[in-house]
Tab-separated table of C-alpha atoms and ligand atoms in Angstrom:
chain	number	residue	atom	x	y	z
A	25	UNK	CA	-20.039	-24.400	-4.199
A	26	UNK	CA	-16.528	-26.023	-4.719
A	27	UNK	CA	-13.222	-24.453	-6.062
A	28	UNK	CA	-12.372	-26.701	-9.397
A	29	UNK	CA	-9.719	-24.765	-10.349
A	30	UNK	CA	-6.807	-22.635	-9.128
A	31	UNK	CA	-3.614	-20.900	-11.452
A	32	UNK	CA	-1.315	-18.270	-10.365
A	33	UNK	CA	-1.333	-16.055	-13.205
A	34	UNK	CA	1.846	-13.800	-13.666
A	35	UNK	CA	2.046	-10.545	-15.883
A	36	UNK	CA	4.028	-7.754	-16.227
A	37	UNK	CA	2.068	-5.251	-18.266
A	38	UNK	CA	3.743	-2.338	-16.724
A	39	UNK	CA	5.220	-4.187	-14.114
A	40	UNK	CA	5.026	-7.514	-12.484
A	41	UNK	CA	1.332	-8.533	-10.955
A	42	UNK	CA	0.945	-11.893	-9.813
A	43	UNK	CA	-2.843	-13.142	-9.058
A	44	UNK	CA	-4.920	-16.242	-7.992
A	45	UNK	CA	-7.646	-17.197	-9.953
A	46	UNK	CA	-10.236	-19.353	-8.550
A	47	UNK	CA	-13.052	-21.122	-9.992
A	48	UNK	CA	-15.866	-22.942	-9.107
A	49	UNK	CA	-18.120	-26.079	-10.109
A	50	UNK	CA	-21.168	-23.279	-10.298
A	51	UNK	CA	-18.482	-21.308	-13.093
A	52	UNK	CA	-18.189	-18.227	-10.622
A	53	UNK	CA	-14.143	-16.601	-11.287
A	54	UNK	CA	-13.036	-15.026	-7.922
A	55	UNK	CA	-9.501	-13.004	-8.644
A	56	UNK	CA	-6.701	-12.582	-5.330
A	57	UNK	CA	-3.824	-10.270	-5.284
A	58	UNK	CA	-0.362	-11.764	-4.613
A	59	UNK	CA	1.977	-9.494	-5.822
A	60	UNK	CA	5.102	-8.803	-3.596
A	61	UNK	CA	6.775	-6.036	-4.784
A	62	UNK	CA	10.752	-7.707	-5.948
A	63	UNK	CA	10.245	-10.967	-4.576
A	64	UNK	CA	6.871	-11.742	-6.822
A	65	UNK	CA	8.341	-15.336	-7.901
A	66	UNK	CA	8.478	-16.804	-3.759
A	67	UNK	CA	4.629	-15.951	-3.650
A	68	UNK	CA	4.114	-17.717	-7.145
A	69	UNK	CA	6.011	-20.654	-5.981
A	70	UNK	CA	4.242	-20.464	-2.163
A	71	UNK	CA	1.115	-20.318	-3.688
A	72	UNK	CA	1.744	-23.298	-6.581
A	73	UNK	CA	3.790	-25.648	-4.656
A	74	UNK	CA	1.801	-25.176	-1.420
A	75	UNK	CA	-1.681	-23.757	-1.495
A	76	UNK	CA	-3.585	-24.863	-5.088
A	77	UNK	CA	-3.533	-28.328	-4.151
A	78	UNK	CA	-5.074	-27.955	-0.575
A	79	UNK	CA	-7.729	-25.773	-2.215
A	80	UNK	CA	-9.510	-28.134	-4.920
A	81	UNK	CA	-12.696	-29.924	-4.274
A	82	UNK	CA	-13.254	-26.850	-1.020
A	83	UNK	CA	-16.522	-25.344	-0.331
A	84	UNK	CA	-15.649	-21.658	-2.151
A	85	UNK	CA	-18.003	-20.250	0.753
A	86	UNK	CA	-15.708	-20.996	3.869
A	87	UNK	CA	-14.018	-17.917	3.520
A	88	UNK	CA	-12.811	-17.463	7.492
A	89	UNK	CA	-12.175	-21.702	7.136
A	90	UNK	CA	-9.872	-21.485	4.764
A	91	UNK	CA	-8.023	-18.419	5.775
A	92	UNK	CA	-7.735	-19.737	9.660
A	93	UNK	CA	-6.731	-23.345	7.849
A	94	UNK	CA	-3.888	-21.757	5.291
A	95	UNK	CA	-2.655	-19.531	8.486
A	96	UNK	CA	-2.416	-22.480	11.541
A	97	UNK	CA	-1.652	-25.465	9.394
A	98	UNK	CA	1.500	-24.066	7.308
A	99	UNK	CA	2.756	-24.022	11.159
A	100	UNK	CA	5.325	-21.719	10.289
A	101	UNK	CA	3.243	-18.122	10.938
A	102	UNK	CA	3.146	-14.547	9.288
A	103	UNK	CA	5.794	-13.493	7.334
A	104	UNK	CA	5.408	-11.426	3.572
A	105	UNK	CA	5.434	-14.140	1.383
A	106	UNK	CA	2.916	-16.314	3.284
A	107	UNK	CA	0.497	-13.614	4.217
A	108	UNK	CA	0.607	-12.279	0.375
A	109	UNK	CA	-0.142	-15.780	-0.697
A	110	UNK	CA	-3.068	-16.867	1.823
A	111	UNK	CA	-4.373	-13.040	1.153
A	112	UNK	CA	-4.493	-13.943	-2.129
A	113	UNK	CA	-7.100	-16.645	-1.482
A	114	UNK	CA	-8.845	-15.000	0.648
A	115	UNK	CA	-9.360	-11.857	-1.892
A	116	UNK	CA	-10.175	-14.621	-4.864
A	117	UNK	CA	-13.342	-16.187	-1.684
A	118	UNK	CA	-14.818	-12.764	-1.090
A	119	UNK	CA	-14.957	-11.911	-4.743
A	120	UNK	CA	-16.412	-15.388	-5.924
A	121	UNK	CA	-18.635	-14.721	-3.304
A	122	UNK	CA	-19.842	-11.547	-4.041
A	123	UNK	CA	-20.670	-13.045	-7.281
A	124	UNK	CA	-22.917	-15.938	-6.306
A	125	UNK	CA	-24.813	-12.923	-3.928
A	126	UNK	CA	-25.103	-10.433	-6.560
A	127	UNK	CA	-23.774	-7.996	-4.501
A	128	UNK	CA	-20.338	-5.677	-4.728
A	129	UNK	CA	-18.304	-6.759	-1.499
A	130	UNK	CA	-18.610	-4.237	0.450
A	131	UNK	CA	-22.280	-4.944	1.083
A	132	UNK	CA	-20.860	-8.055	2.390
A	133	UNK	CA	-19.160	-6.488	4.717
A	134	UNK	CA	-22.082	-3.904	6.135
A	135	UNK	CA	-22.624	-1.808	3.147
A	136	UNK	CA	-21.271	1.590	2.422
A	137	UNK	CA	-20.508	4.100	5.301
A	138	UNK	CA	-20.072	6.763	2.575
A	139	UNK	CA	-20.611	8.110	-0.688
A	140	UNK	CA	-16.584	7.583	-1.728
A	141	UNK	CA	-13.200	7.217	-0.258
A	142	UNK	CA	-10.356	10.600	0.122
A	143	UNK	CA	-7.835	9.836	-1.811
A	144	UNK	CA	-4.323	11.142	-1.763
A	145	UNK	CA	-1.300	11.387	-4.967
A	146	UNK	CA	2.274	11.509	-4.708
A	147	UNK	CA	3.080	15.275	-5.397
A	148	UNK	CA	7.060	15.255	-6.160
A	149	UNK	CA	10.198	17.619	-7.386
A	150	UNK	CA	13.703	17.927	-6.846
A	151	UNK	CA	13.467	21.019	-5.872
A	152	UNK	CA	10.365	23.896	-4.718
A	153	UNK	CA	9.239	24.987	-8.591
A	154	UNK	CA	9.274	20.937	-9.737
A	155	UNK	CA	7.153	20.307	-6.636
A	156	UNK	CA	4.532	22.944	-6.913
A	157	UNK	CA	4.178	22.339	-10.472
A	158	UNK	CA	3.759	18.790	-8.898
A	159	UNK	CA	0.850	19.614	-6.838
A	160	UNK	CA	-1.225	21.523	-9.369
A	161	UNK	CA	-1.071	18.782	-11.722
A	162	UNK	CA	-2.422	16.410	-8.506
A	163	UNK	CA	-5.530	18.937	-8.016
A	164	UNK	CA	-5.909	19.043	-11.748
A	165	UNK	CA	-6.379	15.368	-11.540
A	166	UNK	CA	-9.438	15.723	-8.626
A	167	UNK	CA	-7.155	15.179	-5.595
A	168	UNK	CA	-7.799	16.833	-2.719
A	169	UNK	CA	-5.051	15.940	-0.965
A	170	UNK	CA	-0.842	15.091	-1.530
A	171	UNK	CA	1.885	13.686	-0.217
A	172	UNK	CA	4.478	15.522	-0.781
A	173	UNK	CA	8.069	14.417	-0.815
A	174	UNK	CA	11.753	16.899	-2.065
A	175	UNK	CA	15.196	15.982	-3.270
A	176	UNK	CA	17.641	16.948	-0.161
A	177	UNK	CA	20.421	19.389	-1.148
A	178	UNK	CA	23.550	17.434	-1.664
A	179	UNK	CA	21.699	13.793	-1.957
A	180	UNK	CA	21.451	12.677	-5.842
A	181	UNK	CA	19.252	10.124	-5.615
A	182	UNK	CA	16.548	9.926	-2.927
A	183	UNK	CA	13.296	7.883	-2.328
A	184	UNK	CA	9.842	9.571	-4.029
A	185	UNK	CA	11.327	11.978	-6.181
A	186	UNK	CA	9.620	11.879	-9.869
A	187	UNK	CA	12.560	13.359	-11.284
A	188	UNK	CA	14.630	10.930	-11.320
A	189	UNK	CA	12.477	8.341	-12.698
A	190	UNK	CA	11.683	7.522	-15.919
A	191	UNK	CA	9.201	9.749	-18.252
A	192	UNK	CA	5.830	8.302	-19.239
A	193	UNK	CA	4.048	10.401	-22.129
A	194	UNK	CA	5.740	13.702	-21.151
A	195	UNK	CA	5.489	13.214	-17.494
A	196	UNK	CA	7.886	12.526	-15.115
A	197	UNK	CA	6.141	10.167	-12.362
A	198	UNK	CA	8.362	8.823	-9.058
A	199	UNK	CA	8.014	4.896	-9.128
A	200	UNK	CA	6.485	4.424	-12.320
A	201	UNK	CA	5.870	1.363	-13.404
A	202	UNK	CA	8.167	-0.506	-14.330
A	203	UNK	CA	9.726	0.235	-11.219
A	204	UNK	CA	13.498	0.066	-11.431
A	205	UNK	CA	13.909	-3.174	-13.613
A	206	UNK	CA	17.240	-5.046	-13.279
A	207	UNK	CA	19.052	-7.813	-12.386
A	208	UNK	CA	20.493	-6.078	-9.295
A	209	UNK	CA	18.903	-3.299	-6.911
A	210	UNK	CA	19.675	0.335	-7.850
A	211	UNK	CA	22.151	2.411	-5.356
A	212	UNK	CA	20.298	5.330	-4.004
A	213	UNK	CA	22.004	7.761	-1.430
A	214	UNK	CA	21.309	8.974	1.838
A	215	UNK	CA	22.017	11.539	5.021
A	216	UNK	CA	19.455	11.821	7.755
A	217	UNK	CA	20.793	15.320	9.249
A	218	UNK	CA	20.439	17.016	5.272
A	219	UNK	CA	16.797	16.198	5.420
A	220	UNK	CA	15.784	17.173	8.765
A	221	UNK	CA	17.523	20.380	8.099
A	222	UNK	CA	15.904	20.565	4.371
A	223	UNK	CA	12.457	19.244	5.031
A	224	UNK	CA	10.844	21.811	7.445
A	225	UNK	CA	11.613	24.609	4.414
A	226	UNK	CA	9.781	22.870	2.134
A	227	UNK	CA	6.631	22.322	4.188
A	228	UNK	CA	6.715	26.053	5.029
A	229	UNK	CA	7.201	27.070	1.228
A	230	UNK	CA	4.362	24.961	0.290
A	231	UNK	CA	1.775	26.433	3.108
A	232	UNK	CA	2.873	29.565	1.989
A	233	UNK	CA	1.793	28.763	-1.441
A	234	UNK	CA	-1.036	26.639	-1.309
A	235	UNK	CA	-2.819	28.363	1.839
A	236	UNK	CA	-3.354	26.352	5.203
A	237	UNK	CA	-6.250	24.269	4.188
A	238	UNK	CA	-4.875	21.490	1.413
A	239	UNK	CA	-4.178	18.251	3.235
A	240	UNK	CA	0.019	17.680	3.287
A	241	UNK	CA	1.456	14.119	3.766
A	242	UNK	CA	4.839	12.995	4.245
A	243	UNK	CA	6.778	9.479	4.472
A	244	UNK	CA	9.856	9.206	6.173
A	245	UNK	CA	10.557	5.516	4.557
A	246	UNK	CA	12.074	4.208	7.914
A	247	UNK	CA	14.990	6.377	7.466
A	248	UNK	CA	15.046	8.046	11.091
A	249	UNK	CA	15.940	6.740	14.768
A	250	UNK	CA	12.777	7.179	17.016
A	251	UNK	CA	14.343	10.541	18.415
A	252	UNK	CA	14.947	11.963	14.939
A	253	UNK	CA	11.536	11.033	13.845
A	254	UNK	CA	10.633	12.971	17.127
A	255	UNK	CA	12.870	15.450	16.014
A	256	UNK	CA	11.031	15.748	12.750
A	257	UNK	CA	7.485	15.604	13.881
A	258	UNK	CA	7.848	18.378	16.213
A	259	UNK	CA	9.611	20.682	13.993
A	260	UNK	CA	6.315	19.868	11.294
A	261	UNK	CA	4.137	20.797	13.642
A	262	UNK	CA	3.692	24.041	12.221
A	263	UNK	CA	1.943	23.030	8.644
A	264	UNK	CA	-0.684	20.769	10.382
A	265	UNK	CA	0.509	17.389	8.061
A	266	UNK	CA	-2.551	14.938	7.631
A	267	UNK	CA	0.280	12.617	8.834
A	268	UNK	CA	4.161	12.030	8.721
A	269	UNK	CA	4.240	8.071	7.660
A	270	UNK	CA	6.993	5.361	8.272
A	271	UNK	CA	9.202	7.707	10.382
A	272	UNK	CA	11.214	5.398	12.318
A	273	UNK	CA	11.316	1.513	11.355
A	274	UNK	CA	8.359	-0.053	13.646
A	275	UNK	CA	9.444	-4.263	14.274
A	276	UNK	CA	9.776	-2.513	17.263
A	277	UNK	CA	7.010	-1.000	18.373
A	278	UNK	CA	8.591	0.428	21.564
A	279	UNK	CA	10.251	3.028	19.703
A	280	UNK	CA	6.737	4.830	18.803
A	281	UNK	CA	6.694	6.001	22.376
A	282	UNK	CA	9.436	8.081	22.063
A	283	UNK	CA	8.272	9.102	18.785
A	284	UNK	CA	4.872	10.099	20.470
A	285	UNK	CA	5.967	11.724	23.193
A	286	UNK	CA	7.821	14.739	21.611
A	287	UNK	CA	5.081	15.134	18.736
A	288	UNK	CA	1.498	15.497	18.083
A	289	UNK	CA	1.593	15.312	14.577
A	290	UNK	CA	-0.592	12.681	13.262
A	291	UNK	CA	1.467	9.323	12.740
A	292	UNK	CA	0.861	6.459	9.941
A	293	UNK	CA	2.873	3.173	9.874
A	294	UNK	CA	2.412	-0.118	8.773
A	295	UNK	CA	2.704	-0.775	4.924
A	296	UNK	CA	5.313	-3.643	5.721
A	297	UNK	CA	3.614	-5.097	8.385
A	298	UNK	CA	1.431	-8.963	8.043
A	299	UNK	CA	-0.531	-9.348	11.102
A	300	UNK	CA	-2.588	-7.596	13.937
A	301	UNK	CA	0.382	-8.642	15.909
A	302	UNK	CA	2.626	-6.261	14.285
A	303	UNK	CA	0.155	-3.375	15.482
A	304	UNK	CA	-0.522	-4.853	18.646
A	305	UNK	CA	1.274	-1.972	20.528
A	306	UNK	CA	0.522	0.965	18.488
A	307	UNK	CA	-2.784	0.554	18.537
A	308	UNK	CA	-3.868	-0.411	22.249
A	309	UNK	CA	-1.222	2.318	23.162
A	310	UNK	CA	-2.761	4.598	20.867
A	311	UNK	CA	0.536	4.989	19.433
A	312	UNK	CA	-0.435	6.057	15.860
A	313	UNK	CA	-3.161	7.538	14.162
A	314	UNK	CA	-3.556	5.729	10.962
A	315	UNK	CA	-3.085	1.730	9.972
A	316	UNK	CA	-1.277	1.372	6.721
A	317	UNK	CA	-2.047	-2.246	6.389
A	318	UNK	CA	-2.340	-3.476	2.742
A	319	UNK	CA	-5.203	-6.101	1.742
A	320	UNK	CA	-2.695	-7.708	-0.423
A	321	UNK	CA	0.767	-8.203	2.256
A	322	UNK	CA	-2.054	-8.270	5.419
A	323	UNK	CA	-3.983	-11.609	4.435
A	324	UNK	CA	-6.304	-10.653	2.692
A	325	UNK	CA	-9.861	-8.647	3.281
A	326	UNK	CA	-10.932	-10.618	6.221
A	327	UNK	CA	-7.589	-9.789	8.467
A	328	UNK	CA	-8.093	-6.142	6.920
A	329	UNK	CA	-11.633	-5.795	8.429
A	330	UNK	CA	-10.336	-7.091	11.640
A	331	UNK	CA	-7.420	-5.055	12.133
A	332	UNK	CA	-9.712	-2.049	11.469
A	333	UNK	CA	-12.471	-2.575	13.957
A	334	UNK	CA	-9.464	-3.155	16.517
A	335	UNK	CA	-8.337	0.004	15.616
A	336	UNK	CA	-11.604	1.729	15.389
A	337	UNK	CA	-12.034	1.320	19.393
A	338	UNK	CA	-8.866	3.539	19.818
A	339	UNK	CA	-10.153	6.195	17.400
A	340	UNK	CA	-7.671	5.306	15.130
A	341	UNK	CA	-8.489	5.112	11.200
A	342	UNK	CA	-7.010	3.401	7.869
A	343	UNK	CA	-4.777	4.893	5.482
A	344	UNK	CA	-4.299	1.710	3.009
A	345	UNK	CA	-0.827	1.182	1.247
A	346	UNK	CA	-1.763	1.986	-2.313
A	347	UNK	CA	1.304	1.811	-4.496
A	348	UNK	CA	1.284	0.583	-8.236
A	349	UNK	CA	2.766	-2.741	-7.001
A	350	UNK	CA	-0.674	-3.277	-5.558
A	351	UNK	CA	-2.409	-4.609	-8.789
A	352	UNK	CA	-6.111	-3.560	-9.501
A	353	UNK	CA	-7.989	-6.465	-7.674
A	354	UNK	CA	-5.766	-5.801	-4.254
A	355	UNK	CA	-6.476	-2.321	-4.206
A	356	UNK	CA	-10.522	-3.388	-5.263
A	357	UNK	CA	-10.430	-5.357	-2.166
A	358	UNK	CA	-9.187	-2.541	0.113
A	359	UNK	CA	-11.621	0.399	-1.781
A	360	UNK	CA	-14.446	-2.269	-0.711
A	361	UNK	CA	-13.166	-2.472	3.351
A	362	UNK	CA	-12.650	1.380	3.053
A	363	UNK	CA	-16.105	1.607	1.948
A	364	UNK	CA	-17.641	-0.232	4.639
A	365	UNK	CA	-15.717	0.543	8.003
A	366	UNK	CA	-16.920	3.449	9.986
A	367	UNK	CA	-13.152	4.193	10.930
A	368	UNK	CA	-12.189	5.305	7.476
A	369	UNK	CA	-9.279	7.826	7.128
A	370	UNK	CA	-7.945	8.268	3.836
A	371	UNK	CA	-6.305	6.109	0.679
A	372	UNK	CA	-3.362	6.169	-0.849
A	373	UNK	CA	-3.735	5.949	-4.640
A	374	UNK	CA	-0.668	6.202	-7.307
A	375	UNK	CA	-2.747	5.584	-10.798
A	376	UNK	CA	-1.839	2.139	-12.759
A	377	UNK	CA	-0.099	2.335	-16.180
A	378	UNK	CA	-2.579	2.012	-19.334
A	379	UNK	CA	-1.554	-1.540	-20.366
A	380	UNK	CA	-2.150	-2.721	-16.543
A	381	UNK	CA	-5.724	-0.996	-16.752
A	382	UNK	CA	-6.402	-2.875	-20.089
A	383	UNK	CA	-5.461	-6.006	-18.266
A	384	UNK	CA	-7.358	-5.327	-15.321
A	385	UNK	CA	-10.278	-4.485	-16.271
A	386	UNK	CA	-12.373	-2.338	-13.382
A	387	UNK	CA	-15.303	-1.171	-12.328
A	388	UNK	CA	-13.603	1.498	-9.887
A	389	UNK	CA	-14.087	4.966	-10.017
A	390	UNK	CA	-12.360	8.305	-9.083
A	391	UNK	CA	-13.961	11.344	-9.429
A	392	UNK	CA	-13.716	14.922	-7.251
A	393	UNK	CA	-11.317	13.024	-5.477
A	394	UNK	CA	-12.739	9.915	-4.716
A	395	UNK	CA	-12.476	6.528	-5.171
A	396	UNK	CA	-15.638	4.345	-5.306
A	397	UNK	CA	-15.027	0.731	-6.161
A	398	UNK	CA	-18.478	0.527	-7.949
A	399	UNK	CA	-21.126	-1.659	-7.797
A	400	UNK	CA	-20.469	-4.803	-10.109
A	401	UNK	CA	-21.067	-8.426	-8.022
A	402	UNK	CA	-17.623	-9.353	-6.041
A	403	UNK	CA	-14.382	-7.022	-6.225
A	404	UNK	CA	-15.747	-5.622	-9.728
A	405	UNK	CA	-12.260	-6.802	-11.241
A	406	UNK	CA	-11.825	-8.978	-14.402
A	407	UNK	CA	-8.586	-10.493	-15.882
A	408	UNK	CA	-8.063	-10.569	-19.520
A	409	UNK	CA	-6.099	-13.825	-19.661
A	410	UNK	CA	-5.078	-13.238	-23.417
A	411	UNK	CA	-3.579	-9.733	-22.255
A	412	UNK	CA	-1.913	-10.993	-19.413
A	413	UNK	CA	-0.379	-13.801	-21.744
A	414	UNK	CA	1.669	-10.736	-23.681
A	415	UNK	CA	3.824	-9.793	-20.911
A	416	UNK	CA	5.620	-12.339	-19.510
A	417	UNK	CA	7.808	-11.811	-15.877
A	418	UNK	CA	10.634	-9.030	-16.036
A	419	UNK	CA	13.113	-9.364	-12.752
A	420	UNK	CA	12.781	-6.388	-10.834
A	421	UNK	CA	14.338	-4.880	-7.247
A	422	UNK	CA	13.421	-2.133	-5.248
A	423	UNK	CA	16.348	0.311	-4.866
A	424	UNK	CA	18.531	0.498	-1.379
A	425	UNK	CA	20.385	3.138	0.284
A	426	UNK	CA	24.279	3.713	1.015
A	427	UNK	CA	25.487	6.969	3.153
A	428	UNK	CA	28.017	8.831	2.695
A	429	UNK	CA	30.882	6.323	4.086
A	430	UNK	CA	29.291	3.639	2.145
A	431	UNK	CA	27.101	2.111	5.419
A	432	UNK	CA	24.006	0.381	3.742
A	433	UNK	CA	21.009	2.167	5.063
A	434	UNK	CA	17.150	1.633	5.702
A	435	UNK	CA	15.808	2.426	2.346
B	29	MG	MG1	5.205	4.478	2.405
């Protein structure tokens, strides 16, 4: 079976998605995810430029081939936009063949470990009443668990807060898409010792209402040092969070020590990270508790499968990146790993816009609070070319932090 054709497809229907769409001599379509969230364009250009001409006239069923060839040949290794583009490929190779099998991926990949995959929403207010209003509307919609994330007294703008984003049918969603569109990044502002002060009271006024047993996340978006985020963990300890995620920026992975030595609640990290290297540490250390590796920015599904068994030897689980700027078929991919590894912990899952789900048409389902990816043959994900055609590229950053004194900060 031999790829024929290759085109990077871009569309913005609620905001910018940019796939791979492979086809074969035996007319099987495999779709791959390649969207990088405000730098979409270097992966369209990567993957244009550089990959679609080493892939026609390949045998479509040398999935690891082609992913170990994309990886060692390019010389230069890892890296977002690489990684998002040979991910891409690798995505498009599973799905094509999961279509000449018959067979949903993740029967590929062992078959199902369980009837569905926990899922978790992004509960949100500025301040306690917006937020618990927040959360009933997330177990209104099935969840069974949230992430929940405050405005800080004294901070206007801060990450997660659905407030200050813009209104979609009546409700106010944090990042919906389109996510901040604009020809230069929006100024968001910042104080580390405000939150840390701020954030315990939340967690304690949200126990107190919602009763001990609801599942609590909360992501810390690299904003702390590792003895803040120690700082932070300990003084959470309390309301038993599912996890506190992205606490301390992790290129290092030294700094997790600290981090882990003060705390024992539950860590996640991960969501920027492109390789097993990058979780080397943390998980042979047994540093965290949950990988947040995305299918789309970690290679692809085969890389995702591996980092996961690694993991799975430490007792550690998966908690997938699952923003809106991972489009339908990169979050298929990851629903179909999910389903099959024994180590599964729980997904992250912020709903797609309507035009997006009209574009991406998908077999997925979420019910009682939990995703299934369903059963159609490869990633159960179809493109509607002619929709995609309507909604051309829009330029779009993600926002950055100043503090106080004007010092850029980790956003
Ligand atoms: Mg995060």
């Amino acid at each position: 079976m031999i790829i024929e054709r290759a085109e990077v497809i871009v569309t913005s229907p609620n905001r910018n998605f940019v796939t791979l769409r492979l086809q074969t001599d035996e007319g099987h379509v495999g779709l791959g995810d390649a969207t990088l969230n405000g730098r979409e364009l270097s992966v369209v250009s990567y993957l244009k430029d550089h990959v679609v001409p080493l892939l026609i006239g390949k045998d479509a069923h040398r999935i690891e081939d082609t992913w170990q060839f994309l990886y060692r040949s390019a010389y230069w290794r890892r890296g977002p936009v690489t990684m998002a583009a040979i991910g891409a490929v690798d995505m498009a190779l599973w799905d094509i063949k999961g279509k000449a099998a018959g067979m949903p991926v993740y029967q590929l990949l062992g078959g199902a470990s369980r009837t569905g995959l926990m899922a978790y929403g992004h509960a949100s207010g500025v301040d306690l009443q917006a937020l618990f209003d927040s959360i009933r509307e997330h177990r209104e919609l099935g969840y069974r668990s949230v992430r929940v994330q405050t405005g800080v007294p004294g901070l206007k703008a801060i990450y997660g807060i659905a407030a200050q984003s813009v209104i979609d049918g009546g409700l106010e969603r944090y990042d919906h898409e389109p996510a901040r569109r604009g020809a230069y990044p929006a100024e968001e502002d910042w104080d580390t010792r405000s939150y840390l002060h701020h954030l315990p009271t939340v967690f304690e006024a949200v126990r107190s209402e919602f009763g001990p047993d609801l599942p609590l996340l909360h992501d810390g978006h690299h904003r702390m040092t590792p003895i803040q985020a120690a700082k932070l963990g300990k003084s959470l300890e309390p309301y038993d969070l599912f996890w506190l995620e992205d606490c301390t920026p992790a290129e290092n992975q030294d700094a997790l020590r600290l981090v882990r030595q003060h705390t024992t609640t539950p860590l996640a990290i991960g969501e920027i990270f492109n390789t097993v290297w990058d979780f080397q540490t943390l998980i042979s250390e047994q540093l965290i508790d949950y990988v947040r590796a995305a299918s789309t920015h970690f290679g692809g599904i085969s890389p995702l499968k591996k980092v996961m068994d690694f993991a799975a030897q430490y007792q550690i689980k998966s908690g997938c990146h699952g923003p809106t700027d991972i489009s339908p078929v990169g979050f298929a991919a990851q629903l179909h790993v999910g389903l099959a590894i024994h180590n599964f912990g729980i997904q992250e899952y912020m709903q797609h816009g309507e035009r997006t789900n009209a574009t991406f048409q998908q077999s997925m389902t979420f019910e009682n609070g939990l995703l299934h990816p369903g059963d159609n043959p490869g990633l159960g994900v179809d493109l509607d070319v002619d929709e995609a055609g309507k909604y051309p590229y829009e330029q779009a950053y993600l926002p950055f932090n100043r503090l106080a004194d004007g010092t850029v900060h980790d956003w």
